[in-house]
Amino acid sequence: MYNNIFITGGSGVLGTSVIEKLHDFKLHCLVHNTPLKKNNVNTIIGDIRLPQLGLNNEDYLELCENIDLIVHMAALTNFNMSYEKVCTTNVTGTLNILQLAKDAKVPLYHVSTAYVHNFNQEDSYITKGNGYEDSKIEAERYLCDSGIPLTVIRPSIILGDSKTGEIANQQGFHFIAKLLLQNRIPIIPGDADSKIDIVSQDYVADVISHLIRSNNREGEFL
């Protein structure tokens, strides 16, 4: 049974909803500057891009002793950024989280994206993507070769809460909707019968919460 969970990306779109769902767990959340004001949250100031997450030896060892699961959600998700700009966060950051999982001897939940998976061929990645997708593929490959208990969660485009629409940060979908409402773009080209692959943040958070409460240790969830 998991009790103490280390979380990255807690202030992001998905992270805020995950923290809400895990209100009865002790959470240790890595942030850059601003503490998270929740009764069950222990805020840790650090940086996933740095060795030992930017923590000194004493604090790092204490963290390793006090956690029994890692949920890694922090990432740069801008599809327009080059690989070089997102690599430090999405690849190096993931490698530092992987090292934490090894040092703490705990399972790792890694939130990736559905858009790196080739659905036409089982157990394979897309062959060509943008900088963001390439960085997520590389990070996944490092994790899959690590030998640690690994759960990979690959949601599609995450939007706000299914009931309230609340969201921590606006996404590309919101920008397109804004342009439509302002009549700055008359149409979005495409097949009228096409569907947009989106998912609410609380739905994905429910999946993660269910896996944690089920004591899941390994697997892939699309």
Tab-separated table of C-alpha atoms in Angstrom:
chain	number	residue	atom	x	y	z
A	1	MET	CA	0.000	0.000	0.000
A	2	TYR	CA	1.393	3.384	-1.013
A	3	ASN	CA	1.363	6.088	1.644
A	4	ASN	CA	4.031	8.688	0.867
A	5	ILE	CA	4.059	9.798	-2.759
A	6	PHE	CA	6.589	12.059	-4.475
A	7	ILE	CA	5.031	14.198	-7.220
A	8	THR	CA	6.467	16.403	-9.952
A	9	GLY	CA	4.328	18.785	-11.984
A	10	GLY	CA	1.902	19.298	-9.122
A	11	SER	CA	1.029	22.845	-10.183
A	12	GLY	CA	0.298	21.884	-13.790
A	13	VAL	CA	-2.946	21.056	-15.597
A	14	LEU	CA	-2.987	17.394	-14.573
A	15	GLY	CA	-1.047	17.793	-11.337
A	16	THR	CA	-3.601	20.030	-9.636
A	17	SER	CA	-6.324	17.475	-10.265
A	18	VAL	CA	-4.155	14.531	-9.170
A	19	ILE	CA	-3.352	16.262	-5.873
A	20	GLU	CA	-7.050	16.819	-5.290
A	21	LYS	CA	-7.798	13.123	-5.902
A	22	LEU	CA	-5.005	12.062	-3.521
A	23	HIS	CA	-6.213	14.182	-0.605
A	24	ASP	CA	-5.863	11.255	1.814
A	25	PHE	CA	-2.214	10.498	0.977
A	26	LYS	CA	0.941	12.213	2.213
A	27	LEU	CA	2.330	14.016	-0.824
A	28	HIS	CA	5.839	15.382	-1.333
A	29	CYS	CA	5.666	17.844	-4.244
A	30	LEU	CA	8.679	19.268	-6.049
A	31	VAL	CA	8.208	22.910	-7.103
A	32	HIS	CA	10.483	25.674	-8.391
A	33	ASN	CA	9.387	28.519	-6.143
A	34	THR	CA	5.766	28.667	-4.994
A	35	PRO	CA	4.683	26.272	-2.201
A	36	LEU	CA	1.459	24.322	-2.656
A	37	LYS	CA	-1.013	25.174	0.083
A	38	LYS	CA	-2.583	21.823	0.903
A	39	ASN	CA	-2.733	20.179	4.317
A	40	ASN	CA	-1.412	16.864	3.019
A	41	VAL	CA	1.354	18.370	0.853
A	42	ASN	CA	4.993	18.758	1.820
A	43	THR	CA	6.509	21.250	-0.618
A	44	ILE	CA	10.086	20.635	-1.739
A	45	ILE	CA	11.900	23.450	-3.563
A	46	GLY	CA	14.060	21.973	-6.310
A	47	ASP	CA	14.578	21.419	-10.018
A	48	ILE	CA	14.201	18.154	-11.945
A	49	ARG	CA	16.839	19.348	-14.421
A	50	LEU	CA	19.583	19.178	-11.778
A	51	PRO	CA	21.343	16.167	-10.216
A	52	GLN	CA	19.604	15.121	-6.989
A	53	LEU	CA	16.846	17.514	-8.098
A	54	GLY	CA	18.957	20.407	-6.831
A	55	LEU	CA	18.785	19.119	-3.232
A	56	ASN	CA	21.749	18.804	-0.885
A	57	ASN	CA	22.857	15.313	0.137
A	58	GLU	CA	21.050	15.337	3.473
A	59	ASP	CA	17.703	16.449	2.036
A	60	TYR	CA	18.011	14.062	-0.904
A	61	LEU	CA	18.708	11.051	1.323
A	62	GLU	CA	15.835	12.017	3.611
A	63	LEU	CA	13.523	12.185	0.586
A	64	CYS	CA	14.646	8.721	-0.537
A	65	GLU	CA	13.845	7.301	2.895
A	66	ASN	CA	10.387	8.884	3.114
A	67	ILE	CA	8.693	7.984	-0.179
A	68	ASP	CA	7.260	4.746	-1.538
A	69	LEU	CA	6.070	5.889	-4.994
A	70	ILE	CA	6.937	8.549	-7.586
A	71	VAL	CA	4.393	10.163	-9.934
A	72	HIS	CA	6.300	12.106	-12.595
A	73	MET	CA	4.112	14.618	-14.476
A	74	ALA	CA	6.444	17.592	-14.989
A	75	ALA	CA	7.214	18.327	-18.643
A	76	LEU	CA	7.415	21.046	-21.256
A	77	THR	CA	4.471	20.328	-23.574
A	78	ASN	CA	4.896	23.012	-26.243
A	79	PHE	CA	4.695	21.317	-29.643
A	80	ASN	CA	6.393	24.301	-31.302
A	81	MET	CA	9.590	24.125	-29.262
A	82	SER	CA	12.643	22.430	-30.702
A	83	TYR	CA	13.997	19.215	-29.233
A	84	GLU	CA	16.985	21.122	-27.849
A	85	LYS	CA	14.720	23.456	-25.844
A	86	VAL	CA	12.588	20.735	-24.255
A	87	CYS	CA	15.288	18.075	-23.834
A	88	THR	CA	16.698	19.346	-20.532
A	89	THR	CA	13.307	19.137	-18.827
A	90	ASN	CA	11.727	16.181	-20.619
A	91	VAL	CA	14.759	13.901	-20.976
A	92	THR	CA	17.405	14.989	-18.455
A	93	GLY	CA	14.662	15.719	-15.906
A	94	THR	CA	13.193	12.255	-16.392
A	95	LEU	CA	16.631	10.668	-16.002
A	96	ASN	CA	17.045	12.486	-12.677
A	97	ILE	CA	13.638	11.210	-11.555
A	98	LEU	CA	14.646	7.720	-12.667
A	99	GLN	CA	17.763	7.991	-10.498
A	100	LEU	CA	15.577	8.998	-7.555
A	101	ALA	CA	13.406	5.917	-8.115
A	102	LYS	CA	16.527	3.740	-8.093
A	103	ASP	CA	18.005	5.398	-5.015
A	104	ALA	CA	14.708	5.239	-3.116
A	105	LYS	CA	13.948	1.739	-4.461
A	106	VAL	CA	10.359	2.682	-5.341
A	107	PRO	CA	8.069	2.242	-8.374
A	108	LEU	CA	7.663	5.074	-10.867
A	109	TYR	CA	4.510	6.345	-12.595
A	110	HIS	CA	5.479	8.305	-15.707
A	111	VAL	CA	2.922	10.473	-17.531
A	112	SER	CA	3.786	10.513	-21.227
A	113	THR	CA	1.498	11.198	-24.201
A	114	ALA	CA	-0.637	9.104	-26.541
A	115	TYR	CA	0.989	10.822	-29.510
A	116	VAL	CA	4.258	8.905	-29.227
A	117	HIS	CA	2.535	5.543	-29.657
A	118	ASN	CA	2.082	3.952	-33.072
A	119	PHE	CA	-1.420	2.499	-32.799
A	120	ASN	CA	-1.020	0.668	-36.103
A	121	GLN	CA	1.732	-1.519	-34.724
A	122	GLU	CA	1.715	-2.871	-31.181
A	123	ASP	CA	4.534	-1.967	-28.808
A	124	SER	CA	6.179	0.592	-31.068
A	125	TYR	CA	6.708	4.323	-31.232
A	126	ILE	CA	6.009	6.778	-34.012
A	127	THR	CA	8.967	7.141	-36.347
A	128	LYS	CA	8.874	10.922	-36.756
A	129	GLY	CA	7.476	13.616	-34.483
A	130	ASN	CA	8.051	17.151	-33.283
A	131	GLY	CA	10.603	18.108	-30.620
A	132	TYR	CA	8.190	17.438	-27.773
A	133	GLU	CA	7.186	13.996	-29.069
A	134	ASP	CA	10.806	13.035	-29.759
A	135	SER	CA	11.777	14.004	-26.207
A	136	LYS	CA	8.964	11.914	-24.710
A	137	ILE	CA	9.946	8.902	-26.821
A	138	GLU	CA	13.564	9.167	-25.690
A	139	ALA	CA	12.530	9.514	-22.045
A	140	GLU	CA	10.257	6.453	-22.295
A	141	ARG	CA	13.019	4.361	-23.817
A	142	TYR	CA	15.384	5.171	-20.958
A	143	LEU	CA	12.691	4.240	-18.446
A	144	CYS	CA	11.703	1.010	-20.180
A	145	ASP	CA	15.345	-0.135	-20.178
A	146	SER	CA	15.898	0.768	-16.514
A	147	GLY	CA	14.530	-2.383	-14.882
A	148	ILE	CA	12.548	-0.465	-12.244
A	149	PRO	CA	8.820	-1.123	-11.642
A	150	LEU	CA	7.323	1.272	-14.218
A	151	THR	CA	3.807	2.415	-15.043
A	152	VAL	CA	3.426	4.561	-18.170
A	153	ILE	CA	0.242	6.623	-18.567
A	154	ARG	CA	-0.335	8.075	-22.040
A	155	PRO	CA	-3.290	10.493	-22.151
A	156	SER	CA	-4.287	12.415	-25.272
A	157	ILE	CA	-4.915	16.195	-25.188
A	158	ILE	CA	-5.810	17.106	-21.598
A	159	LEU	CA	-8.359	19.873	-21.103
A	160	GLY	CA	-10.021	21.250	-17.971
A	161	ASP	CA	-12.338	19.718	-15.430
A	162	SER	CA	-15.251	17.840	-17.004
A	163	LYS	CA	-17.810	19.605	-14.816
A	164	THR	CA	-16.458	23.117	-14.218
A	165	GLY	CA	-13.995	23.580	-17.081
A	166	GLU	CA	-11.424	24.784	-14.537
A	167	ILE	CA	-7.823	24.424	-15.691
A	168	ALA	CA	-4.458	25.536	-14.265
A	169	ASN	CA	-3.016	26.702	-17.590
A	170	GLN	CA	-4.658	27.270	-20.974
A	171	GLN	CA	-3.722	24.830	-23.718
A	172	GLY	CA	-3.475	25.118	-27.510
A	173	PHE	CA	-7.103	24.055	-27.846
A	174	HIS	CA	-8.183	27.102	-25.820
A	175	PHE	CA	-6.133	29.406	-28.045
A	176	ILE	CA	-7.831	28.035	-31.170
A	177	ALA	CA	-11.268	28.448	-29.555
A	178	LYS	CA	-10.410	32.051	-28.676
A	179	LEU	CA	-9.444	32.824	-32.280
A	180	LEU	CA	-12.720	31.314	-33.507
A	181	LEU	CA	-14.787	33.370	-31.072
A	182	GLN	CA	-12.930	36.520	-32.121
A	183	ASN	CA	-13.555	35.712	-35.815
A	184	ARG	CA	-9.810	35.840	-36.396
A	185	ILE	CA	-9.991	32.453	-38.105
A	186	PRO	CA	-13.219	31.647	-39.978
A	187	ILE	CA	-12.882	27.859	-39.994
A	188	ILE	CA	-10.639	24.987	-38.999
A	189	PRO	CA	-9.940	22.898	-42.112
A	190	GLY	CA	-10.797	19.228	-41.771
A	191	ASP	CA	-13.385	16.518	-42.214
A	192	ALA	CA	-16.716	17.541	-40.646
A	193	ASP	CA	-17.075	14.033	-39.205
A	194	SER	CA	-13.639	14.020	-37.599
A	195	LYS	CA	-13.367	13.822	-33.822
A	196	ILE	CA	-10.890	15.675	-31.650
A	197	ASP	CA	-9.074	13.369	-29.266
A	198	ILE	CA	-9.340	15.148	-25.914
A	199	VAL	CA	-9.752	14.028	-22.318
A	200	SER	CA	-10.659	15.891	-19.132
A	201	GLN	CA	-8.028	16.387	-16.455
A	202	ASP	CA	-10.194	14.817	-13.740
A	203	TYR	CA	-10.692	11.663	-15.838
A	204	VAL	CA	-6.924	11.156	-16.179
A	205	ALA	CA	-6.473	11.974	-12.500
A	206	ASP	CA	-9.122	9.377	-11.636
A	207	VAL	CA	-7.154	6.770	-13.601
A	208	ILE	CA	-3.923	7.619	-11.765
A	209	SER	CA	-5.713	7.619	-8.400
A	210	HIS	CA	-7.294	4.238	-9.145
A	211	LEU	CA	-3.929	2.716	-10.105
A	212	ILE	CA	-2.338	4.018	-6.900
A	213	ARG	CA	-5.191	2.788	-4.721
A	214	SER	CA	-4.979	-0.595	-6.448
A	215	ASN	CA	-1.269	-0.779	-5.538
A	216	ASN	CA	-0.389	-1.068	-9.222
A	217	ARG	CA	3.348	-1.354	-9.885
A	218	GLU	CA	3.742	-1.883	-13.642
A	219	GLY	CA	1.956	-1.529	-16.972
A	220	GLU	CA	1.020	0.790	-19.844
A	221	PHE	CA	-2.263	2.685	-19.930
A	222	LEU	CA	-3.436	4.578	-23.035
